[in-house]
Amino acid sequence: MKKEIQTANSSLAVDKVSLSFGKILVINNVSFQVYEGEILSIIGPNGAGKTSLLNCLSGFYQPDSGRITYKGQEITKIPIHRRASLGIGRTFQGLQLFPGMTVINNIMSGRHILMKTNFLQAFLHWPWVHREEIAHREVVEEIIDFLEMEAIRHELVGNLGYGLRKRVDLARALALEPKILIMDEPMAGMNMEEKEDMARFIIDIEEFKSIPIILVEHDMEVVMDISNRIMVLDWGNVIAEGKPEEIRTNPAVIKAYLGDADEEVNHY
Amino acid sequence: MAVLPCGVHSANYSQDKAFIRTPVQWVCFIAFLLIVFAGPFFFPSRMLGIIIITGITIIAVVGLQITVGLTGQINLGQSAFMGMGAFTTATLAANFNLPFWLSIPAGGIGGALLGAIFGIPALRVKGFYLALTSLAAQILFPLLITRMPSKWFGGPNGLGLAPAKIGGFTLQSDQSLYYLIMGVTVIMLFFAFNLTRSRVGRALMAVRDNDIVAEIMGVNLFTYKTLAFAIGSLYAGIAGGLWAYYLRYVMAEQFNLWSSVWYLGMIIVGGVGSILGAILGTVFLRALQELITIAGPWFGQVFPQAGGEALWYSGMNIVLGGVIILFLIFEPKGLAHRWNVLKHSFRIWPYPYL
Ligand SMILES: Nc1ncnc2c1ncn2[C@@H]1O[C@H](COP(=O)(O)OP(=O)(O)OP(=O)(O)O)[C@@H](O)[C@H]1O
Ligand SMILES: [Mg+2]
C-alpha cells in the first residue's frame, strides 16, 4: 500500500542541531532527513522538543549549533519571512490564525509572496491589481473546494469552531504553494470525524501535490496509519527512527511513553 | 461585505469583492456624491466651515485607522504627523512658491517620512512602549518646529501662506476650498477602501492579528510595520496640507496631543479596524462637539450661576470623553458594527432569526 520512498531525493536535511533556552537543553544534537514524497511523523511525549524543532525549521528559533539544509541550500540563518518564498509551508499547534479576517482573507494572505501589488498600486486598484486579485482568488477557491469549506468562506475566522479553524490553517499553508509542508498537531482537540477528514486531507496533499510532509501528532493511530516514517523525540534526543511497524515495537519508544504515563500517574 | 440585501449573490469573484453591488447602493452612492457636490449651494457658510474641518479630520482619522485599527500599531502622534504635513506644505508654498497641487502631496510625504521614522521602533516594541514612542513624536514636534530657523517654519510665530491658486483662479472662499478639500477627501477614502481589499491591506491585518505567523507567511515585519506608520501619516500629512490652505496660518500649537487623543477617540467610537468606522466616528464626535458648542451659550444664559465659558469648554471635554468611555464599555465594536447589525436586520426582515 505505502509506496517505497527514494532515499536519494532529500528535500530537507537537519544536521546535528542543538537548541537550549538558558540552561535547558531542548534539542540535543538532532539529525534527520526528509525525503521527497514522504510523510515523516515526529512523535514524542509533551515537552520533548517537537515544536521547538519545527520552530528551528521556520526560523523562529535559532539553533545554537548545527545546520539546516533545504534543497541543497543552507537555510539555518536566513530570515523567517524569506523562508515562505523558498516553499516552506507551516501549520501551527493550537490556534494561530488571523481571527479578525475572513476565511477568504486568511487564505489569501497565504499567497502574499506569490502576489506583487505594492501599496501605491493597492490605492488605485484598477486594472492590474484587480486582475491579480481575481487570478489568485481562483487558486484559493480551488483550495476551498479541496478542503470542503465553501459554506464558510466569508465568515470571520474568530467566529468558527475549532475543527474548522484548523482547516483554515491548513488552507493558508497550502495557499503559498509549499514545496514542503510542516504540520504541528493538526488533529489535537478534534473529534473523530474531524480527525478522519484531516487525515484524508493530509494523505491527499501528499499524493496529489507530491510534496513531503513533516507531521507532529499525538494521535498514535493516525500517525501509524498515514506515516511513511516516524522519528521519536524524547527530552530533545532522537531515540528511534523507522517505519511505523518498527516504531510500534521499539523498546526505547515504549519505555519513553510508559515513563511519561508513570509521571502522569504520579502527578494526579 | 457579507451582509447584503436578501437574494444578492455573487456570480463571479469580481462581484464578490466589489464594494458597491446593488442598484440601490449605486443610487445611494451617486446621491451622496451629488449632495456633496451641491453642498455650497444650500449649506450656510458656517456649515461649510464645519464640513471642511470634518473632511480634513476624516482624512487624518482614516490614516490613524490604517496604522492603529488595520495594523494594530498604536500611535499617539497623529496630530504631530499632521503638523509635519502642514508645515511642509506651508514652507514650500510660502518660501518656494510651489503650487498647492505639489505642496499638498509634498506635505503628505513630509508627514509620511516623520511617521515612518517614529514607526521604526514598532519592529521591536509593542503596546505601551510603542505608545510612548509615538508620544515622544508628539512632544518633540513643537520643539523641533519652533527651534528651526524662523525662515523655514516661522519659529514660534508660525507661518502664513498665500491662498491656493489654480490658473488665474484663487481658492480663497469657503466655497472653492470646500471643493478642493472634499475632492481630496473622496480620493483619500477611495484609496483607503482599496487598500483594505488588497494584498497590502491583508498583510497589514495579518500583522495586527498575529505578527509571528504573518512573518512565516512571508510578510516582512519591518517593511510592513514601517509602512503602516508611513501610510497612516501620509494621510495625516495630506490633512495637514489642506489645513494649511484652509486656515492659511500654521502654528505648532495647532497640532497638540489633545487632537491626537481625539482622533483615537473617533476610531473607538466608530469602530477599530474599519474605514467606514473612522468616518462615522469622526462625523459623530464632530457633530456632538458642534452641538455642545451651540448649546453652550444658551446653557450659560439659562444657568448663569453655573459658571462662564471656560467651565463650559472643560464641560464639553468631559461630555465627549464620557461618550468615548461609554462606547468602550457598551459598544466596543463601534458605530460601524451598529450599522452592519442594522443592515443585517434589514436584510433578513421579517425573519429575525435567520
Ligand atoms: N520560548 C521558550 N522559552 C523557554 N523554554 C521554552 C520555549 N519554548 C519551548 N520551551 C521549552 O522547551 C521544551 C520543549 O517544548 P516544545 O514546545 O518544543 O515541546 P513539544 O514536544 O512540542 O511538546 P507538546 O507535545 O506539548 O507540544 C519545553 O520544556 C518547553 O518548556
Ligand atoms: Mg508542541
XYZ file of C-alpha atoms and ligand atoms in Angstrom:
654
model
C 0.000 0.000 0.000
C 2.512 2.564 1.128
C 4.980 3.365 -1.567
C 8.712 2.949 -1.156
C 10.466 6.264 -0.555
C 13.517 7.111 -2.639
C 16.155 7.986 -0.064
C 18.266 9.600 -2.761
C 15.890 12.593 -3.024
C 16.370 14.588 0.121
C 14.197 17.668 0.494
C 15.258 18.880 3.902
C 18.260 17.879 5.948
C 18.810 18.665 9.608
C 22.385 18.155 10.697
C 23.389 17.986 14.389
C 21.052 20.738 15.521
C 21.024 21.717 19.181
C 18.932 24.354 20.907
C 18.775 25.480 24.506
C 16.822 28.038 26.464
C 19.111 29.271 29.205
C 20.418 26.138 30.855
C 17.691 23.869 29.493
C 18.785 21.816 26.518
C 15.624 21.434 24.456
C 17.072 19.829 21.328
C 20.204 17.769 21.608
C 22.259 17.103 18.504
C 19.338 16.092 16.321
C 19.937 14.954 12.727
C 17.427 13.700 10.222
C 16.392 13.906 6.583
C 13.071 14.421 4.905
C 12.750 12.730 1.529
C 10.639 13.826 -1.408
C 7.181 12.329 -1.372
C 7.100 11.035 2.190
C 5.122 11.731 5.300
C 7.592 11.869 8.166
C 5.992 11.954 11.573
C 7.779 13.290 14.614
C 6.326 11.997 17.853
C 7.299 12.190 21.481
C 5.896 12.994 24.927
C 4.833 16.525 25.887
C 7.767 18.860 26.131
C 10.003 16.562 24.085
C 11.012 19.482 21.863
C 8.917 18.770 18.771
C 7.517 22.271 18.363
C 10.913 23.777 19.130
C 12.419 21.689 16.364
C 9.783 22.860 13.885
C 10.413 26.417 15.016
C 14.052 25.983 14.059
C 12.929 24.925 10.589
C 10.679 28.001 10.331
C 13.474 30.219 11.554
C 11.558 31.294 14.603
C 14.289 29.856 16.838
C 17.989 29.984 16.007
C 19.770 26.693 16.769
C 22.863 27.058 18.979
C 24.712 24.767 16.613
C 24.116 22.589 13.588
C 22.925 23.173 10.048
C 19.591 23.013 8.291
C 19.716 22.482 4.544
C 16.739 22.733 2.251
C 17.013 21.550 -1.352
C 20.763 21.818 -1.101
C 20.755 25.381 0.238
C 21.696 26.163 3.812
C 18.800 27.996 5.498
C 19.874 27.907 9.140
C 20.212 31.659 9.425
C 18.025 33.163 6.748
C 15.237 35.496 7.956
C 11.841 33.999 8.780
C 9.916 35.871 6.108
C 12.220 34.679 3.319
C 11.526 31.017 4.017
C 7.985 31.273 2.676
C 9.277 32.100 -0.784
C 11.555 29.043 -0.609
C 8.378 26.981 -0.369
C 8.295 26.085 3.315
C 4.656 25.918 4.420
C 3.656 25.546 8.034
C 0.602 24.926 10.175
C 0.597 25.550 13.893
C -0.092 23.907 17.213
C -3.245 25.392 18.742
C -4.876 28.332 17.006
C -2.587 30.701 15.161
C -4.860 32.323 12.633
C -5.782 35.895 11.800
C -9.046 35.944 13.768
C -10.136 39.412 12.671
C -10.095 38.451 8.984
C -12.489 36.359 6.936
C -11.673 32.818 5.855
C -11.007 34.046 2.327
C -8.647 36.746 3.553
C -6.812 34.339 5.842
C -6.166 32.031 2.927
C -5.390 34.891 0.533
C -2.778 36.128 2.986
C -1.019 32.816 2.407
C -0.461 33.991 -1.175
C 1.346 37.128 -0.055
C 4.678 36.112 -1.536
C 3.143 34.992 -4.814
C 1.440 38.352 -5.390
C 3.102 41.608 -6.359
C 0.813 44.568 -5.625
C 2.618 47.311 -3.712
C 0.850 49.954 -1.655
C 0.663 52.580 -4.393
C -0.925 50.104 -6.779
C -3.218 48.993 -3.962
C -4.533 52.566 -3.632
C -5.608 52.657 -7.271
C -6.768 49.063 -7.508
C -7.652 49.094 -11.213
C -6.996 47.424 -13.517
C -3.979 45.295 -12.889
C -4.439 44.831 -9.132
C -7.974 43.699 -9.824
C -6.782 41.106 -12.325
C -4.171 39.829 -9.899
C -6.747 39.541 -7.119
C -9.097 37.540 -9.331
C -6.358 35.196 -10.559
C -5.248 34.401 -7.016
C -8.781 34.186 -5.762
C -9.377 31.393 -8.258
C -6.496 29.369 -6.823
C -7.780 29.989 -3.317
C -11.230 28.783 -4.344
C -9.674 25.520 -5.517
C -8.164 25.074 -2.072
C -11.537 25.886 -0.515
C -13.129 23.205 -2.685
C -10.417 20.732 -1.807
C -10.805 21.285 1.938
C -14.593 21.480 1.678
C -15.013 24.945 3.167
C -17.335 26.555 0.617
C -20.002 27.401 3.172
C -17.736 29.413 5.454
C -15.634 31.425 3.031
C -16.976 34.793 4.173
C -17.084 34.019 7.900
C -14.773 35.794 10.310
C -12.287 33.182 11.455
C -12.794 34.274 15.053
C -16.385 33.013 14.833
C -15.546 29.486 13.642
C -15.353 26.292 15.657
C -12.033 24.664 16.461
C -12.094 21.974 13.776
C -12.846 24.444 11.013
C -10.166 26.826 12.189
C -7.561 24.096 11.909
C -8.778 23.578 8.368
C -8.287 27.273 7.609
C -4.772 26.959 8.997
C -4.046 24.156 6.537
C -5.663 26.049 3.666
C -3.496 29.085 4.369
C -0.353 26.947 4.387
C -1.363 25.349 1.091
C -2.054 28.751 -0.448
C 1.620 29.589 -0.560
C 2.122 26.541 -2.782
C 4.641 24.912 -0.467
C 7.301 22.526 -1.655
C 7.385 21.036 1.830
C 4.658 21.167 4.462
C 5.305 21.259 8.190
C 2.301 20.461 10.380
C 2.267 20.792 14.165
C -0.522 18.749 15.772
C -3.181 19.320 13.120
C -5.609 16.984 14.884
C -5.229 17.905 18.524
C -8.582 18.697 20.094
C -10.622 17.369 17.191
C -13.450 14.869 17.335
C -13.305 11.537 15.496
C -14.976 12.777 12.343
C -12.826 15.895 12.087
C -9.715 13.770 12.582
C -10.716 11.444 9.778
C -11.298 14.392 7.453
C -7.934 15.876 8.353
C -6.122 12.548 7.850
C -7.750 12.234 4.436
C -6.631 15.765 3.520
C -3.061 15.053 4.563
C -2.896 11.874 2.504
C -4.426 13.682 -0.489
C -1.947 16.548 -0.239
C 0.995 14.176 -0.208
C -0.476 12.212 -3.105
C -1.732 14.959 -5.423
C 0.762 17.689 -4.701
C 3.540 15.158 -4.127
C 5.270 17.279 -1.516
C 6.899 15.879 1.588
C 5.103 16.456 4.882
C 6.564 16.695 8.350
C 3.819 15.815 10.790
C 3.912 16.255 14.549
C 0.949 14.490 16.089
C -0.027 12.794 19.342
C -2.753 10.532 17.955
C -0.808 7.276 17.517
C -3.464 5.569 15.454
C -3.378 8.301 12.832
C 0.395 8.515 12.917
C 0.845 4.762 12.454
C -1.736 4.824 9.689
C -0.510 7.588 7.448
C 3.258 7.977 8.002
C 5.928 6.508 5.797
C 8.481 7.035 8.528
C 8.427 8.030 12.166
C 11.038 9.739 14.291
C 10.723 9.695 18.072
C 11.980 12.549 20.249
C 12.377 12.336 23.997
C 13.911 15.139 26.059
C 15.370 16.592 22.901
C 17.049 13.360 21.809
C 16.141 11.194 18.847
C 15.545 7.822 20.478
C 14.220 5.949 17.464
C 13.560 6.301 13.776
C 11.998 3.916 11.283
C 8.875 2.513 9.673
C 5.655 2.572 11.701
C 5.756 -1.164 12.411
C 9.333 -0.861 13.708
C 8.447 2.034 15.972
C 5.398 0.263 17.377
C 7.586 -2.486 18.802
C 10.687 -0.437 19.662
C 11.504 -0.965 23.373
C 13.012 2.525 23.847
C 9.856 4.128 22.488
C 7.578 2.046 24.651
C 9.695 2.953 27.660
C 9.591 6.694 26.852
C 5.837 6.636 26.534
C 5.271 4.428 29.558
C 7.676 6.561 31.553
C 5.632 9.566 30.595
C 2.464 7.751 31.627
C 4.035 6.953 35.001
C 4.811 10.587 35.538
C 1.270 11.496 34.758
C 0.062 8.941 37.217
C 2.334 10.468 39.843
C 1.012 13.931 39.054
C -2.602 13.179 39.712
C -19.334 42.858 2.782
C -21.013 39.666 3.687
C -24.184 41.476 4.593
C -26.262 42.184 1.530
C -29.914 42.610 0.746
C -31.751 39.323 0.515
C -31.207 37.436 -2.711
C -27.995 39.189 -3.749
C -25.383 36.642 -4.680
C -22.094 36.880 -6.478
C -21.833 35.184 -9.815
C -18.094 35.809 -10.040
C -15.188 36.921 -7.902
C -15.231 40.483 -9.266
C -18.702 40.979 -7.893
C -17.760 39.245 -4.696
C -15.057 41.785 -3.873
C -16.818 44.923 -5.108
C -17.922 47.460 -2.501
C -20.954 48.732 -4.351
C -23.053 45.868 -5.619
C -26.760 46.526 -5.790
C -28.588 49.179 -7.829
C -29.828 50.705 -4.572
C -26.260 51.009 -3.311
C -25.280 52.726 -6.556
C -28.197 55.143 -6.274
C -27.288 55.974 -2.665
C -23.645 56.429 -3.578
C -24.354 58.745 -6.501
C -26.938 60.676 -4.476
C -24.319 61.128 -1.771
C -21.771 62.432 -4.268
C -24.372 64.817 -5.704
C -25.211 66.182 -2.264
C -21.539 66.693 -1.558
C -21.139 68.425 -4.892
C -24.176 70.658 -4.492
C -23.348 71.421 -0.848
C -22.096 75.012 -1.257
C -25.350 75.999 -2.992
C -27.541 75.344 0.008
C -25.347 74.994 3.111
C -24.908 78.206 5.134
C -21.289 79.293 5.309
C -20.875 78.274 8.955
C -21.991 74.794 7.994
C -19.497 74.759 5.105
C -16.717 75.534 7.544
C -17.765 72.662 9.768
C -17.880 70.266 6.825
C -14.448 71.385 5.632
C -12.869 70.812 9.046
C -14.684 67.473 9.305
C -13.364 66.426 5.902
C -9.798 67.270 6.920
C -10.272 65.413 10.190
C -11.688 62.379 8.376
C -8.514 62.121 6.311
C -6.324 62.219 9.415
C -8.520 59.752 11.306
C -8.732 57.312 8.385
C -4.936 57.398 8.291
C -4.809 56.690 12.002
C -7.246 53.832 11.431
C -4.803 52.302 8.950
C -1.974 52.419 11.494
C -3.913 51.551 14.622
C -7.046 49.715 13.536
C -5.808 47.890 10.468
C -2.256 47.112 11.549
C -2.566 47.174 15.330
C 0.286 49.650 15.886
C -0.668 52.226 18.492
C 0.012 55.822 17.537
C -0.372 58.806 19.841
C 1.310 61.218 17.451
C -1.104 61.516 14.534
C -1.578 65.221 15.203
C 2.188 65.796 15.067
C 2.380 63.981 11.738
C -0.460 66.170 10.519
C 1.507 69.194 11.710
C 4.558 67.981 9.834
C 2.450 67.903 6.679
C 1.020 71.337 7.374
C 4.432 72.911 7.916
C 5.958 71.160 4.913
C 3.153 72.424 2.706
C 3.282 75.893 4.228
C 7.002 76.357 3.858
C 7.029 75.023 0.302
C 4.173 77.359 -0.611
C 5.479 80.413 1.259
C 9.204 80.103 0.585
C 9.345 78.267 -2.717
C 6.094 79.342 -4.344
C 5.140 75.759 -5.028
C 1.557 75.453 -6.324
C -0.886 73.693 -3.990
C -1.177 70.596 -6.173
C 2.505 69.977 -5.492
C 2.829 71.350 -1.970
C -0.053 69.289 -0.540
C 1.292 65.937 -1.791
C 4.702 67.083 -0.566
C 3.090 67.688 2.831
C 1.833 64.116 2.676
C 5.350 62.876 2.023
C 6.718 65.043 4.842
C 4.210 63.530 7.245
C 4.915 60.032 5.955
C 8.661 60.406 6.474
C 8.293 61.601 10.055
C 5.748 58.860 10.734
C 7.962 56.185 9.218
C 10.922 57.286 11.355
C 8.874 57.061 14.534
C 7.361 53.804 13.295
C 10.694 52.023 13.028
C 10.759 51.050 16.740
C 7.496 49.139 16.151
C 9.585 46.198 14.975
C 10.924 45.789 18.500
C 8.340 47.280 20.845
C 4.605 46.864 21.180
C 1.653 48.325 23.045
C 2.564 50.621 25.885
C 6.160 51.184 24.795
C 5.131 51.913 21.245
C 2.595 54.378 22.617
C 5.462 56.112 24.405
C 7.497 56.279 21.207
C 4.715 57.979 19.281
C 4.045 60.188 22.280
C 7.668 61.272 22.003
C 6.977 62.311 18.403
C 4.049 64.356 19.639
C 6.081 66.070 22.378
C 9.162 66.666 20.250
C 7.276 68.068 17.292
C 6.559 71.621 18.533
C 10.081 71.906 19.989
C 11.558 70.838 16.684
C 9.423 73.199 14.615
C 9.868 76.281 16.774
C 13.662 75.817 17.123
C 14.257 75.605 13.403
C 15.489 78.775 11.657
C 12.440 81.030 11.513
C 12.854 81.332 7.746
C 11.887 77.673 7.445
C 8.860 77.216 9.657
C 8.347 80.704 11.069
C 9.758 79.902 14.511
C 7.402 80.389 17.466
C 5.200 82.763 15.446
C 4.169 80.202 12.880
C 3.902 80.616 9.180
C 1.330 82.258 6.934
C 0.766 81.377 3.312
C -0.980 82.827 0.283
C -4.226 81.233 -0.897
C -4.045 78.319 -3.292
C -4.149 79.319 -6.942
C -5.089 77.342 -9.976
C -4.654 79.059 -13.324
C -5.956 82.560 -12.741
C -8.390 81.408 -10.085
C -7.762 81.867 -6.358
C -9.120 79.302 -3.896
C -9.924 81.742 -1.150
C -13.636 81.482 -0.475
C -15.067 78.717 1.662
C -16.925 77.501 -1.425
C -13.835 76.945 -3.528
C -11.887 75.414 -0.632
C -14.845 73.168 0.020
C -14.472 71.645 -3.436
C -10.741 71.230 -3.071
C -10.957 69.606 0.338
C -13.984 67.410 -0.362
C -12.365 66.270 -3.596
C -9.186 65.253 -1.803
C -11.206 63.599 0.973
C -13.135 61.461 -1.507
C -9.924 60.441 -3.261
C -8.205 59.537 0.016
C -11.226 57.485 1.086
C -11.230 55.701 -2.251
C -7.557 54.841 -1.717
C -8.201 53.614 1.819
C -11.074 51.346 0.847
C -8.990 49.902 -1.969
C -6.088 49.328 0.374
C -8.203 47.185 2.702
C -9.094 44.739 -0.068
C -5.584 44.377 -1.460
C -2.554 42.217 -0.791
C -1.037 45.058 1.222
C -4.168 45.508 3.330
C -4.287 41.801 4.121
C -0.624 41.817 5.111
C -1.266 44.758 7.451
C -4.223 42.978 9.062
C -2.185 39.787 9.353
C 0.470 41.754 11.240
C -2.246 43.070 13.545
C -3.803 39.674 14.226
C -0.654 37.563 14.589
C 2.644 39.102 13.594
C 4.735 35.959 14.090
C 2.558 33.919 11.769
C 2.394 36.793 9.298
C 6.168 36.623 9.136
C 6.075 32.893 8.447
C 3.651 33.647 5.593
C 6.408 35.794 4.134
C 5.395 39.234 5.391
C 8.477 41.307 6.158
C 7.556 42.776 9.546
C 9.977 45.659 9.340
C 8.657 46.748 5.966
C 5.010 46.425 6.852
C 5.095 47.935 10.323
C 7.034 50.906 9.000
C 4.668 51.066 6.039
C 1.685 51.141 8.392
C 3.091 54.268 10.012
C 4.134 55.756 6.696
C 0.696 55.339 5.101
C -1.103 56.492 8.247
C 0.990 59.615 8.482
C 0.820 60.178 4.730
C -2.884 60.682 5.368
C -2.087 62.924 8.311
C 0.315 64.923 6.152
C -2.250 65.438 3.394
C -4.781 66.504 6.021
C -2.179 68.934 7.355
C -1.550 70.352 3.893
C -5.255 71.019 3.406
C -5.426 72.540 6.867
C -2.603 74.909 5.942
C -4.506 76.155 2.884
C -7.768 76.418 4.760
C -6.517 78.438 7.739
C -3.609 79.921 5.774
C -1.708 80.106 9.003
C 0.089 77.252 10.733
C 1.417 77.194 14.271
C 2.939 74.325 16.201
C 0.273 74.589 18.927
C -2.447 73.688 16.457
C -1.120 70.144 16.396
C -1.205 69.126 20.009
C -1.568 65.938 21.992
C -5.242 66.675 22.566
C -6.030 66.305 18.897
C -4.097 63.045 18.720
C -6.160 61.692 21.588
C -9.388 62.905 19.972
C -8.500 61.108 16.780
C -8.067 57.886 18.740
C -11.426 58.545 20.382
C -13.040 58.896 16.971
C -11.671 55.495 15.983
C -13.023 53.938 19.144
C -16.466 55.441 18.681
C -16.553 54.488 15.008
C -15.132 51.010 15.368
C -11.488 49.936 15.444
C -10.293 48.457 12.156
C -12.994 49.786 9.860
C -12.551 52.625 7.377
C -16.290 53.282 7.481
C -15.964 53.354 11.272
C -13.305 56.057 11.072
C -15.684 58.190 9.001
C -18.698 57.568 11.231
C -16.716 58.167 14.407
C -15.305 61.458 13.132
C -18.679 62.731 11.970
C -20.361 61.643 15.197
C -17.877 63.231 17.594
C -17.549 66.397 15.493
C -21.327 66.765 15.332
C -21.555 66.270 19.073
C -18.840 68.869 19.577
C -20.719 71.377 17.410
C -23.949 70.627 19.203
C -22.359 71.339 22.552
C -20.779 74.500 21.185
C -24.169 75.720 20.048
C -25.903 74.650 23.240
C -23.161 76.178 25.387
C -24.025 79.893 25.248
C -27.676 79.053 25.631
C -26.895 76.967 28.684
C -24.822 79.862 30.038
C -27.770 82.244 29.707
C -30.259 79.930 31.361
C -27.982 78.978 34.241
C -25.605 81.932 34.656
C -24.697 80.698 38.145
C -23.165 77.536 36.582
C -20.069 79.471 35.562
C -18.642 81.125 32.458
C -17.450 79.929 29.120
C -14.257 78.376 30.480
C -16.262 75.999 32.585
C -18.311 75.220 29.548
C -15.343 74.143 27.483
C -13.992 71.871 30.159
C -17.516 70.529 30.458
C -17.502 69.763 26.768
C -14.360 67.665 27.111
C -15.958 65.757 29.941
C -19.062 65.016 27.859
C -17.055 63.906 24.806
C -14.659 61.849 26.919
C -17.663 60.285 28.621
C -19.135 59.337 25.248
C -15.877 57.608 24.294
C -15.855 55.695 27.571
C -19.483 54.678 27.083
C -18.613 53.316 23.679
C -15.647 51.404 25.090
C -17.950 49.786 27.638
C -21.176 49.240 25.738
C -20.259 49.130 22.072
C -16.560 48.362 21.752
C -17.072 47.443 18.107
C -18.247 50.968 17.414
C -20.790 52.604 15.139
C -19.639 50.637 12.089
C -20.754 47.463 13.854
C -24.124 49.028 14.739
C -24.515 49.964 11.119
C -23.792 46.389 9.990
C -26.250 44.968 12.504
C -28.860 47.374 11.201
C -28.143 46.369 7.612
C -28.346 42.731 8.582
C -31.708 43.028 10.295
C -32.949 44.959 7.286
C -31.740 42.215 5.015
C -33.378 39.330 6.833
C -36.578 41.194 7.691
C -39.155 39.840 8.501
C -37.366 36.710 9.777
C -35.380 37.866 12.793
C -33.548 34.598 13.446
C -32.072 33.871 10.059
N 10.485 30.143 24.072
C 10.816 29.256 25.038
N 11.482 29.670 26.138
C 11.810 28.799 27.107
N 11.529 27.492 27.065
C 10.864 27.018 26.005
C 10.474 27.871 24.935
N 9.828 27.116 24.005
C 9.812 25.872 24.472
N 10.445 25.785 25.672
C 10.657 24.564 26.446
O 11.215 23.610 25.604
C 10.709 22.333 25.900
C 10.158 21.714 24.652
O 8.979 22.401 24.274
P 8.201 22.095 22.941
O 7.078 23.052 22.867
O 9.142 22.065 21.823
O 7.642 20.624 23.233
P 6.679 19.733 22.356
O 7.383 18.482 22.087
O 6.172 20.484 21.198
O 5.509 19.463 23.390
P 3.932 19.318 23.146
O 3.699 17.933 22.702
O 3.357 19.578 24.487
O 3.553 20.339 22.144
C 9.664 22.513 26.990
O 10.273 22.168 28.221
C 9.361 23.974 26.942
O 9.017 24.449 28.216
Mg 4.370 21.183 20.579
